[in-house]
């Protein structure tokens, strides 16, 4: 099969490699319908050390089950499935509490435990826990817009949703979203679903913030830093917002977040932090009783109802895809996202 | 009247000063029944810069109203009241949301806005919002144990309660309390009130942890650092605790907290952070979806039901007082708390 490997910063290649095979009785082999490129793949694209062997990459996928191991009960050959970006048994003590990204038998794609998913075929560990069937849809006959929206449930939309969920967004609340990337726009859509009244999108790319407005943003703030804080506070009667959804992961975005959060409000982060230490003392969080939430999104926890919302046409998160490439064109897809020529790139086989 | 002033590190003096007078029609003048010394007063005791004039100090008080300003409606001369450690109008947008320590007309004692409360008399700004009457109790005839418990509602018990409240402790949860000072012991009592199942008290002073056990701690862990993390995890089946109540404010206590918090759990801080930046990235909070809560306790928000709990004998937080001094002896009280000879010192007039 063909699969994607990263050999170092800026060096992504599509190569022929051996087809995956069942290694454990809990595995499944799936055939790609669509995969895509994630903002977090770009972190590797920027900083992966040079490597002789290359490392397989990709973690977002919708697919059809080709083969299942002897112990797999919940999916079977021919099922059309969404593949969450982390695998999990969905039965361990953490999975049962809704934190499948901390599954004691779980793990990540593009690691020794499981190859990356920007490929024609993939081995899915813990298939019973990881895969969720999309009922009554033939992917070969499905509308492209539907496939796009289902694909976002593998990571990007439900990562944005996780931010809103962990912030416990309530009807009538004021929400600010820091970041107009695909996760930030997904967080806008999720906050809208949860009944937020004002949704302030902080971003400066008009094509992206325009989509944010379609998803439910009521205000756009292009300013950053102290100007951005002042602009949000002015919109909020000087008080800041109840909820900040931080969808970037860099320190300036976090600084923006604690600048605009209201007394007693919450910052919920889903952008993977590119820092370890950050302000949380009297001047940032403590004095105003601001809280901090979020983390690596357990998208598996939210998948069944989200699939129904997509099938019912209640949400259309697939609009974040503004470019489609074939698997052979994946390196060009990385380059386009890196250059911000594309918001998010879908990959066909 | 006599009042307490701090002239520099280790230099606390009781001096005669002018009686306070009504300055604003929303003020009240109160006469001290009991005040006390706070762990946070010790921060000043350790680090106050030398001063020619001295600064008045103290912020915990139960008192009898002597006089009220023309606009005061909720209290009158002769009322026995609890004085929260911050004053607030209790009507502003933040007060109405339960964050009276962020009141737009609020402030702090021992500042230019209001003198300290380790004194015979005090001026209370925003008296209608700040003071809460203790019904049907004559302080001159009241039991000393009752006065002690009422006095803790000015700060220490309700600060510990705020930690548990912001963590949203639920029946059956496992809670760890970092710190065996008076706030930590109060947090144990609050967690017990909220139905915690296991309450692990982290502390190494047997006389203090013994009181923690009376308040509801089920386990005591004396180890610190990596040994402390290992000891708590061993008690918790390797998984950490749902809730960590951090009642110290120093970095090692925070590090302890993120080491023992469970996947998806919450750290709630009420010890005033002696740091601004601290770990919150992938290795500390993000990967395990741990949350951070807490802040400066709005004790005013919790005062009416807490007074009833004390009057009904449901809670006895006054046990944290293990020494009583007169106002003239306050400097010795500071020294005793600083030397850890006393857990918490009550002050009579």
XYZ file of C-alpha atoms in Angstrom:
698
model
C 0.000 0.000 0.000
C 0.907 3.668 -0.165
C 1.474 5.538 3.102
C 2.875 8.858 4.290
C 6.196 9.214 6.109
C 7.987 12.202 7.555
C 11.783 12.198 7.224
C 12.441 15.530 8.916
C 11.232 19.101 9.024
C 9.471 19.927 5.756
C 10.221 16.460 4.335
C 7.019 14.456 3.871
C 6.984 11.549 1.383
C 4.390 9.087 0.158
C 5.912 5.649 -0.303
C 4.949 2.067 -0.903
C 5.126 -0.099 2.194
C 3.850 -3.485 3.348
C 0.114 -3.816 3.922
C -0.776 -3.927 7.621
C -1.834 -7.252 9.113
C -3.724 -8.252 12.244
C -1.196 -8.448 15.106
C -3.526 -8.899 18.061
C -6.972 -10.494 18.188
C -8.375 -7.087 19.183
C -7.085 -5.417 15.961
C -8.959 -4.494 12.818
C -7.627 -3.630 9.372
C -9.480 -0.770 7.674
C -9.370 0.716 4.146
C -9.253 4.499 3.941
C -12.239 6.432 2.626
C -10.828 9.853 3.543
C -8.003 11.053 5.761
C -6.680 14.565 6.354
C -3.882 16.748 7.676
C -4.005 18.187 11.194
C -2.555 21.361 12.642
C -0.647 19.138 15.060
C 0.927 17.293 12.077
C 2.394 20.686 11.220
C 4.255 20.722 14.546
C 6.161 17.670 13.264
C 6.465 19.292 9.833
C 8.203 22.213 11.510
C 10.438 20.379 13.952
C 10.802 16.641 13.215
C 14.441 15.624 13.499
C 16.020 14.259 10.314
C 15.569 10.496 10.155
C 16.963 7.785 7.823
C 13.908 5.544 8.112
C 11.145 8.108 8.220
C 8.203 7.910 10.590
C 4.656 7.194 9.461
C 2.234 10.027 10.151
C -1.470 10.953 10.212
C -4.214 10.296 12.760
C -7.583 11.299 11.252
C -9.603 8.807 9.255
C -12.933 7.523 8.063
C -12.689 4.057 6.632
C -14.307 0.713 5.784
C -13.465 -2.360 7.853
C -11.570 -4.965 5.797
C -10.801 -7.587 8.408
C -11.200 -8.041 12.163
C -9.251 -10.019 14.758
C -10.721 -13.028 16.516
C -11.836 -11.074 19.592
C -13.509 -8.146 17.809
C -17.285 -8.068 18.371
C -18.541 -4.538 17.710
C -17.499 -4.041 14.080
C -17.258 -6.359 11.068
C -16.030 -6.419 7.493
C -17.800 -3.827 5.416
C -18.728 -1.460 8.249
C -18.187 2.235 7.540
C -16.453 3.682 10.599
C -15.063 6.840 12.123
C -11.577 6.308 13.587
C -10.837 8.562 16.599
C -7.341 10.014 16.603
C -6.349 7.933 19.638
C -7.192 4.267 20.126
C -8.716 3.044 23.382
C -10.434 -0.034 24.788
C -13.406 2.088 25.921
C -13.795 -0.132 28.984
C -10.963 0.851 31.354
C -11.469 3.003 34.429
C -10.554 6.216 32.606
C -12.532 5.398 29.447
C -15.628 4.818 31.576
C -15.185 8.325 32.990
C -14.998 9.787 29.471
C -11.226 10.227 29.195
C -10.380 7.743 26.464
C -7.174 9.586 25.598
C -5.880 8.298 28.944
C -6.961 4.680 28.293
C -4.686 2.232 30.092
C -4.612 0.097 26.898
C -4.722 3.053 24.528
C -2.211 4.794 22.341
C -1.448 6.942 19.328
C -1.033 6.534 15.597
C 2.324 7.226 13.993
C 4.095 5.458 16.864
C 5.606 2.001 17.328
C 2.195 0.886 18.631
C 0.315 1.795 15.443
C 1.296 3.260 12.073
C 0.019 6.637 10.875
C -3.332 6.995 9.145
C -2.434 9.018 6.028
C -2.316 5.721 4.160
C -4.438 3.393 2.041
C -4.845 0.846 4.830
C -4.442 0.945 8.572
C -4.258 -1.401 11.520
C -6.539 -0.216 14.331
C -5.651 -1.543 17.802
C -8.482 -2.028 20.321
C -10.948 -1.991 17.434
C -14.001 -2.697 19.588
C -13.288 0.319 21.737
C -11.979 2.617 19.060
C -14.165 2.307 15.992
C -17.687 3.694 15.771
C -19.948 2.601 12.928
C -21.731 5.185 10.783
C -25.112 3.522 10.253
C -26.857 3.237 6.892
C -24.313 5.148 4.830
C -22.503 3.768 1.775
C -19.314 5.828 1.586
C -18.982 5.199 -2.169
C -22.371 6.795 -2.769
C -22.271 9.423 -0.047
C -22.249 13.129 -0.657
C -18.777 14.665 -0.398
C -20.000 17.236 2.155
C -21.271 14.426 4.389
C -17.931 12.618 4.199
C -16.129 15.824 5.122
C -18.290 16.350 8.188
C -17.919 12.738 9.306
C -14.155 13.034 8.876
C -14.036 15.995 11.270
C -15.411 13.707 13.997
C -12.111 11.841 13.963
C -10.431 14.839 15.575
C -10.932 18.474 14.646
C -14.610 19.126 15.334
C -14.723 17.012 18.471
C -11.509 18.608 19.696
C -13.237 21.972 19.411
C -16.277 20.403 21.053
C -14.128 19.111 23.919
C -13.022 22.675 24.655
C -16.637 23.805 24.964
C -17.659 20.666 26.875
C -14.887 20.983 29.468
C -15.760 24.665 29.862
C -19.358 23.565 30.469
C -20.704 26.270 28.152
C -24.246 27.149 29.201
C -27.064 28.825 27.279
C -26.763 32.590 27.445
C -23.068 32.683 28.256
C -20.520 34.836 26.478
C -17.696 32.893 24.882
C -14.459 33.967 23.227
C -12.549 31.629 20.941
C -8.827 32.310 20.605
C -7.591 31.096 17.214
C -9.217 30.961 13.787
C -7.715 27.641 12.708
C -9.904 24.613 12.060
C -10.071 23.712 15.768
C -11.001 27.274 16.747
C -13.759 27.372 14.131
C -14.972 23.996 15.384
C -15.047 25.422 18.907
C -17.256 28.251 17.615
C -19.668 25.728 16.146
C -19.655 23.680 19.353
C -20.254 26.747 21.552
C -23.175 27.678 19.295
C -24.604 24.149 19.677
C -24.376 24.527 23.466
C -26.345 27.758 23.436
C -23.723 30.481 23.853
C -25.206 33.933 23.321
C -22.221 35.993 22.217
C -19.353 34.168 20.521
C -16.317 36.370 19.933
C -13.854 34.869 17.475
C -10.316 36.184 17.823
C -8.561 35.846 14.473
C -7.213 37.912 11.633
C -7.762 35.825 8.500
C -10.973 37.094 6.935
C -11.670 33.920 4.948
C -11.471 31.957 8.190
C -13.390 34.345 10.392
C -16.097 34.484 7.682
C -16.559 30.748 8.139
C -16.558 31.366 11.893
C -19.504 33.721 11.410
C -21.324 30.998 9.457
C -20.642 28.646 12.370
C -22.142 31.104 14.864
C -19.585 33.757 15.800
C -21.355 37.027 16.631
C -18.212 39.181 16.778
C -14.728 39.062 15.311
C -11.734 40.637 17.035
C -8.601 40.887 14.889
C -6.449 42.667 17.474
C -3.984 40.739 19.603
C -2.178 41.266 22.898
C -3.247 44.223 25.020
C -5.300 45.611 22.120
C -7.110 42.294 21.811
C -7.862 42.241 25.547
C -9.190 45.799 25.370
C -11.355 45.033 22.333
C -12.973 41.989 23.945
C -13.554 43.806 27.223
C -15.165 46.691 25.383
C -17.601 44.258 23.780
C -18.315 42.782 27.221
C -19.107 45.904 29.228
C -15.571 45.886 30.612
C -16.076 42.518 32.288
C -14.493 39.860 30.107
C -16.122 36.618 28.994
C -17.427 33.689 31.026
C -15.636 31.209 28.799
C -12.459 31.334 26.725
C -11.831 28.447 24.336
C -8.097 28.445 23.531
C -7.451 26.562 20.302
C -3.864 27.460 19.500
C -1.439 26.184 22.138
C 1.149 28.949 21.946
C 1.886 31.223 24.900
C 0.475 34.434 23.351
C -2.878 32.680 22.939
C -2.847 31.638 26.596
C -1.896 35.156 27.658
C -4.795 36.450 25.572
C -7.049 33.952 27.312
C -6.317 34.992 30.886
C -6.496 38.618 29.870
C -10.087 38.337 28.664
C -11.560 35.765 31.035
C -14.153 37.181 33.392
C -14.085 36.938 37.197
C -15.088 33.362 37.990
C -14.810 32.353 34.348
C -13.019 29.450 32.718
C -10.277 29.019 30.132
C -10.562 25.711 28.283
C -7.541 24.713 26.208
C -7.366 22.177 23.419
C -4.409 23.524 21.462
C -1.525 21.279 22.527
C 0.535 23.589 24.781
C 3.897 24.492 23.289
C 4.954 25.483 26.824
C 5.051 23.741 30.182
C 5.118 26.648 32.675
C 2.739 29.596 32.291
C 1.183 32.260 34.532
C -1.449 30.968 36.954
C -0.778 33.113 40.046
C -2.508 36.109 41.589
C -2.094 38.358 38.550
C -3.432 35.892 35.975
C -5.948 33.395 37.408
C -6.003 33.352 41.213
C -7.180 36.840 42.088
C -10.192 36.604 39.823
C -11.007 32.972 40.579
C -10.579 32.057 36.921
C -10.392 28.346 36.220
C -8.390 26.330 33.724
C -9.766 23.269 31.938
C -9.207 21.241 28.799
C -6.651 18.766 27.587
C -6.198 16.133 24.910
C -9.668 15.567 23.525
C -11.229 12.145 24.167
C -13.226 12.360 20.932
C -14.376 8.756 21.377
C -16.548 9.952 24.279
C -18.572 12.233 22.022
C -18.705 10.217 18.808
C -22.097 8.504 18.713
C -24.234 11.633 19.270
C -21.980 13.671 16.973
C -22.418 11.147 14.134
C -26.188 11.471 14.566
C -25.944 15.278 14.498
C -24.028 15.116 11.233
C -26.412 12.574 9.691
C -29.397 14.699 10.755
C -27.848 17.772 9.190
C -27.750 19.622 12.526
C -24.070 20.464 12.155
C -21.815 20.809 9.138
C -18.274 20.916 10.576
C -16.868 19.602 7.269
C -16.845 23.180 5.972
C -13.403 23.527 7.555
C -11.989 21.540 4.614
C -11.109 23.987 1.859
C -8.788 21.810 -0.188
C -8.719 18.166 -1.253
C -5.641 16.254 -2.396
C -4.960 12.647 -3.338
C -2.684 10.528 -1.178
C 0.135 11.094 -3.692
C -0.338 14.842 -3.257
C -0.105 14.808 0.557
C 3.320 16.556 0.601
C 1.765 19.450 -1.323
C -1.100 19.420 1.180
C 1.313 19.889 4.079
C 3.020 22.735 2.220
C -0.324 24.443 1.540
C -1.408 24.253 5.189
C 2.024 25.379 6.353
C 1.829 28.402 4.034
C -1.728 29.078 5.273
C -2.953 28.743 1.697
C -5.311 26.058 2.977
C -7.254 25.965 6.267
C -7.511 22.179 6.362
C -6.677 19.621 3.693
C -8.680 16.461 3.087
C -6.966 13.448 1.532
C -8.639 11.014 -0.868
C -7.023 7.693 -1.750
C -8.195 52.538 70.891
C -5.468 49.906 70.682
C -4.603 48.458 67.295
C -1.890 46.307 65.722
C 0.723 47.677 63.319
C 3.528 46.010 61.419
C 6.731 48.027 61.072
C 8.739 45.466 59.122
C 9.612 41.788 59.046
C 9.171 40.344 62.527
C 8.216 43.741 63.969
C 4.576 43.778 65.100
C 3.466 46.353 67.703
C 0.224 47.142 69.498
C -0.251 50.875 69.832
C -2.826 53.437 70.779
C -4.379 55.204 67.815
C -7.440 57.333 67.078
C -10.811 55.615 67.221
C -12.280 55.049 63.764
C -15.180 57.231 62.626
C -17.838 56.935 59.952
C -16.357 58.268 56.709
C -19.056 57.254 54.246
C -22.785 56.788 54.820
C -22.315 53.095 53.929
C -19.793 52.536 56.769
C -20.297 50.959 60.155
C -18.115 51.085 63.259
C -17.839 47.781 65.128
C -16.346 46.778 68.484
C -14.200 43.650 68.478
C -15.409 40.502 70.201
C -12.615 38.282 68.869
C -10.035 38.640 66.115
C -7.200 36.336 65.128
C -3.953 35.884 63.228
C -3.927 34.416 59.715
C -1.307 32.408 57.871
C -1.332 35.169 55.274
C -0.455 37.724 57.996
C 2.711 35.660 58.405
C 3.685 36.455 54.796
C 3.869 40.107 55.882
C 5.584 39.068 59.107
C 8.282 37.442 56.991
C 8.739 40.020 54.299
C 7.198 43.416 55.149
C 9.631 46.201 54.251
C 10.785 48.359 57.165
C 8.456 51.332 57.611
C 8.592 54.484 59.748
C 4.829 54.752 60.155
C 3.857 51.102 60.418
C 0.903 49.583 58.643
C -2.231 48.381 60.411
C -2.867 44.675 60.025
C -5.446 41.937 60.568
C -8.542 40.906 58.609
C -10.536 38.363 60.652
C -13.178 39.518 63.093
C -16.398 38.911 64.933
C -17.763 42.079 66.474
C -20.729 44.073 67.768
C -22.021 47.013 65.739
C -21.443 50.340 67.535
C -22.673 52.835 64.968
C -23.910 52.810 61.375
C -23.801 55.368 58.583
C -26.929 57.051 57.263
C -27.366 54.629 54.347
C -26.887 51.385 56.266
C -30.085 49.302 56.377
C -29.153 45.676 57.083
C -27.392 46.013 60.444
C -27.880 48.257 63.471
C -26.238 49.138 66.762
C -25.936 46.099 69.008
C -25.985 43.459 66.256
C -23.455 40.663 66.674
C -21.824 40.177 63.280
C -19.262 38.159 61.366
C -16.907 40.373 59.327
C -15.659 38.677 56.122
C -11.968 39.291 55.410
C -12.807 41.411 52.354
C -15.522 44.050 52.221
C -18.018 44.118 49.354
C -21.316 45.752 48.445
C -22.868 42.324 47.762
C -24.913 43.824 44.919
C -22.468 44.359 42.029
C -22.320 42.093 38.999
C -19.516 39.969 40.463
C -21.025 39.785 43.951
C -24.283 38.531 42.450
C -22.333 35.705 40.810
C -20.769 34.764 44.152
C -17.351 36.378 43.741
C -17.474 39.081 46.394
C -13.670 39.250 46.569
C -13.887 40.865 43.102
C -16.571 43.389 44.130
C -16.306 46.583 42.083
C -16.788 48.588 45.308
C -14.895 46.148 47.500
C -11.493 46.108 49.112
C -9.195 44.855 51.806
C -8.396 45.621 55.418
C -4.968 46.917 56.370
C -4.932 49.175 53.309
C -5.594 52.889 52.759
C -9.255 51.961 52.167
C -9.749 50.371 55.584
C -7.564 49.810 58.634
C -6.617 46.358 59.880
C -8.891 44.354 62.163
C -6.529 43.289 64.961
C -7.846 46.256 66.946
C -10.448 47.216 69.512
C -12.648 49.011 67.000
C -12.929 48.948 63.224
C -14.527 50.880 60.425
C -16.303 48.512 58.011
C -16.897 49.928 54.519
C -19.950 48.714 52.586
C -21.465 47.535 55.859
C -24.755 46.398 54.315
C -22.944 44.102 51.932
C -20.159 43.003 54.216
C -21.602 42.272 57.639
C -23.746 39.254 58.425
C -25.700 39.134 61.682
C -25.422 36.115 63.981
C -29.011 35.772 65.206
C -30.016 35.267 68.842
C -26.517 35.096 70.303
C -25.195 37.375 73.059
C -21.434 37.332 72.561
C -20.812 38.223 76.205
C -22.687 35.119 77.333
C -21.709 32.800 74.500
C -19.630 29.701 74.888
C -15.975 30.225 73.946
C -16.084 27.249 71.532
C -19.013 28.847 69.702
C -17.176 32.163 69.383
C -14.137 30.341 67.988
C -16.203 28.586 65.339
C -18.008 31.794 64.353
C -14.646 33.550 64.079
C -13.411 30.966 61.550
C -16.248 32.053 59.240
C -14.485 35.380 58.770
C -11.795 33.626 56.739
C -10.132 30.340 57.541
C -12.967 27.799 57.489
C -14.745 29.361 54.549
C -11.451 29.640 52.671
C -11.055 25.897 53.091
C -14.711 25.534 52.108
C -14.125 27.605 48.972
C -11.458 25.124 47.869
C -13.917 22.251 48.159
C -16.760 24.278 46.629
C -14.754 25.328 43.559
C -13.610 21.735 43.133
C -17.280 20.725 43.254
C -16.546 17.844 45.633
C -19.207 15.177 45.186
C -20.316 12.375 47.502
C -18.120 9.316 47.091
C -15.140 11.142 45.632
C -11.582 10.765 46.806
C -9.988 13.989 47.962
C -6.434 14.871 48.950
C -5.666 17.974 50.975
C -2.151 19.388 50.607
C -1.148 21.234 53.773
C -1.985 20.685 57.446
C -2.286 24.355 58.406
C -5.577 25.806 59.593
C -6.856 26.280 56.013
C -5.941 22.728 55.039
C -7.694 21.322 58.113
C -10.705 23.483 57.271
C -10.658 22.034 53.748
C -10.751 18.553 55.257
C -13.838 19.504 57.275
C -15.485 21.057 54.209
C -14.753 18.033 52.012
C -16.286 15.820 54.696
C -19.385 18.042 54.746
C -19.693 17.635 50.975
C -19.608 13.854 51.206
C -16.073 12.918 50.188
C -15.384 9.221 50.793
C -11.631 9.108 51.243
C -9.900 12.251 52.490
C -6.122 12.009 52.398
C -4.428 14.717 54.448
C -0.845 15.466 53.403
C 1.026 16.848 56.395
C 3.737 15.954 58.844
C 2.740 17.611 62.138
C 1.034 14.905 64.194
C -0.878 17.336 66.423
C -2.329 18.951 63.302
C -3.052 15.793 61.361
C -4.731 14.390 64.498
C -7.175 17.294 64.325
C -7.539 16.568 60.594
C -8.636 13.051 61.482
C -11.229 14.501 63.875
C -12.426 16.694 61.000
C -12.828 13.686 58.702
C -9.474 12.736 57.169
C -9.365 8.991 56.515
C -5.644 8.818 55.711
C -2.557 10.837 56.538
C 0.465 10.975 54.214
C 3.568 12.535 55.743
C 5.835 12.020 52.720
C 6.480 14.860 50.296
C 7.681 15.177 46.715
C 7.967 11.996 44.651
C 7.523 9.888 47.799
C 4.316 11.773 48.589
C 2.989 11.207 45.055
C 3.800 7.516 45.289
C 2.148 7.183 48.707
C -1.099 8.823 47.564
C -1.216 6.786 44.346
C -0.688 3.588 46.304
C -3.718 4.467 48.437
C -5.702 5.171 45.261
C -5.077 1.982 43.276
C -2.400 3.776 41.285
C -4.878 6.281 39.888
C -4.584 9.498 41.889
C -7.453 11.440 43.446
C -10.436 13.132 41.840
C -9.868 16.297 43.826
C -6.790 17.969 45.291
C -7.354 20.872 47.684
C -4.121 22.887 47.798
C -3.996 25.007 50.951
C -0.387 26.172 51.046
C 0.481 28.385 48.074
C 4.112 27.414 47.655
C 5.391 25.729 44.495
C 6.201 22.361 46.102
C 2.565 22.092 47.210
C 1.380 22.795 43.659
C 3.819 20.245 42.273
C 2.489 17.747 44.784
C -1.026 18.578 43.598
C -0.500 17.904 39.900
C 1.452 14.771 40.750
C -1.461 13.178 42.593
C -4.474 14.471 40.669
C -6.307 11.783 38.749
C -7.047 11.818 35.009
C -9.915 14.266 34.571
C -9.567 15.471 38.157
C -9.321 18.964 39.590
C -6.811 20.903 41.670
C -8.460 23.658 43.701
C -6.107 26.211 45.248
C -6.790 28.596 48.101
C -3.276 29.108 49.417
C -2.263 32.478 47.968
C 0.259 31.486 45.261
C 3.794 32.584 46.086
C 4.574 32.102 42.359
C 3.130 33.466 39.135
C 4.259 30.906 36.525
C 3.919 27.183 37.177
C 3.623 23.974 35.127
C 0.323 23.548 33.272
C 1.455 21.935 29.996
C 1.322 18.404 28.639
C 3.408 16.865 31.439
C 1.461 18.393 34.331
C -2.208 19.105 33.505
C -2.969 18.916 29.779
C -2.262 15.284 28.946
C -4.474 14.018 31.733
C -7.202 16.623 31.319
C -6.659 17.812 34.888
C -8.341 21.101 35.744
C -7.305 23.992 37.946
C -9.736 25.958 40.103
C -9.791 28.148 43.186
C -8.741 31.649 44.040
C -9.283 34.265 46.724
C -12.218 32.985 48.741
C -15.440 35.038 48.571
C -16.392 33.982 52.099
C -19.340 36.396 52.042
C -21.037 34.089 49.536
C -21.092 31.201 51.998
C -21.693 33.007 55.271
C -25.405 32.682 56.064
C -25.624 28.876 55.752
C -22.262 28.454 57.494
C -23.444 30.512 60.484
C -26.486 28.222 60.731
C -24.263 25.134 60.561
C -22.168 26.456 63.431
C -25.220 27.439 65.500
C -26.767 24.016 64.879
C -23.577 22.297 65.990
C -23.117 20.603 62.606
C -19.548 21.850 62.257
C -16.939 22.897 64.793
C -14.227 24.605 62.752
C -13.151 26.635 65.804
C -11.014 23.677 66.902
C -8.240 25.114 64.705
C -7.589 27.691 67.447
C -5.081 26.233 69.862
C -3.938 29.438 71.574
C -5.621 32.607 72.800
C -3.864 35.918 73.456
C -5.033 39.374 74.436
C -4.651 42.259 72.020
C -1.558 43.402 73.948
C -0.050 39.954 73.410
C -0.552 39.910 69.623
C 3.205 40.226 68.878
C 3.779 37.038 70.910
C 0.925 35.425 68.970
C 2.679 36.159 65.669
C 5.913 34.729 67.033
C 4.166 31.564 68.217
C 2.516 30.958 64.830
C 5.754 31.743 63.024
C 7.605 29.208 65.195
C 4.781 26.688 64.567
C 4.230 26.513 68.324
C 0.620 27.478 67.611
C -1.614 26.366 64.740
C -3.860 29.429 64.883
C -4.039 32.174 67.475
C -7.271 33.847 68.609
C -7.149 37.397 69.980
C -9.394 38.698 72.764
C -9.654 42.392 73.507
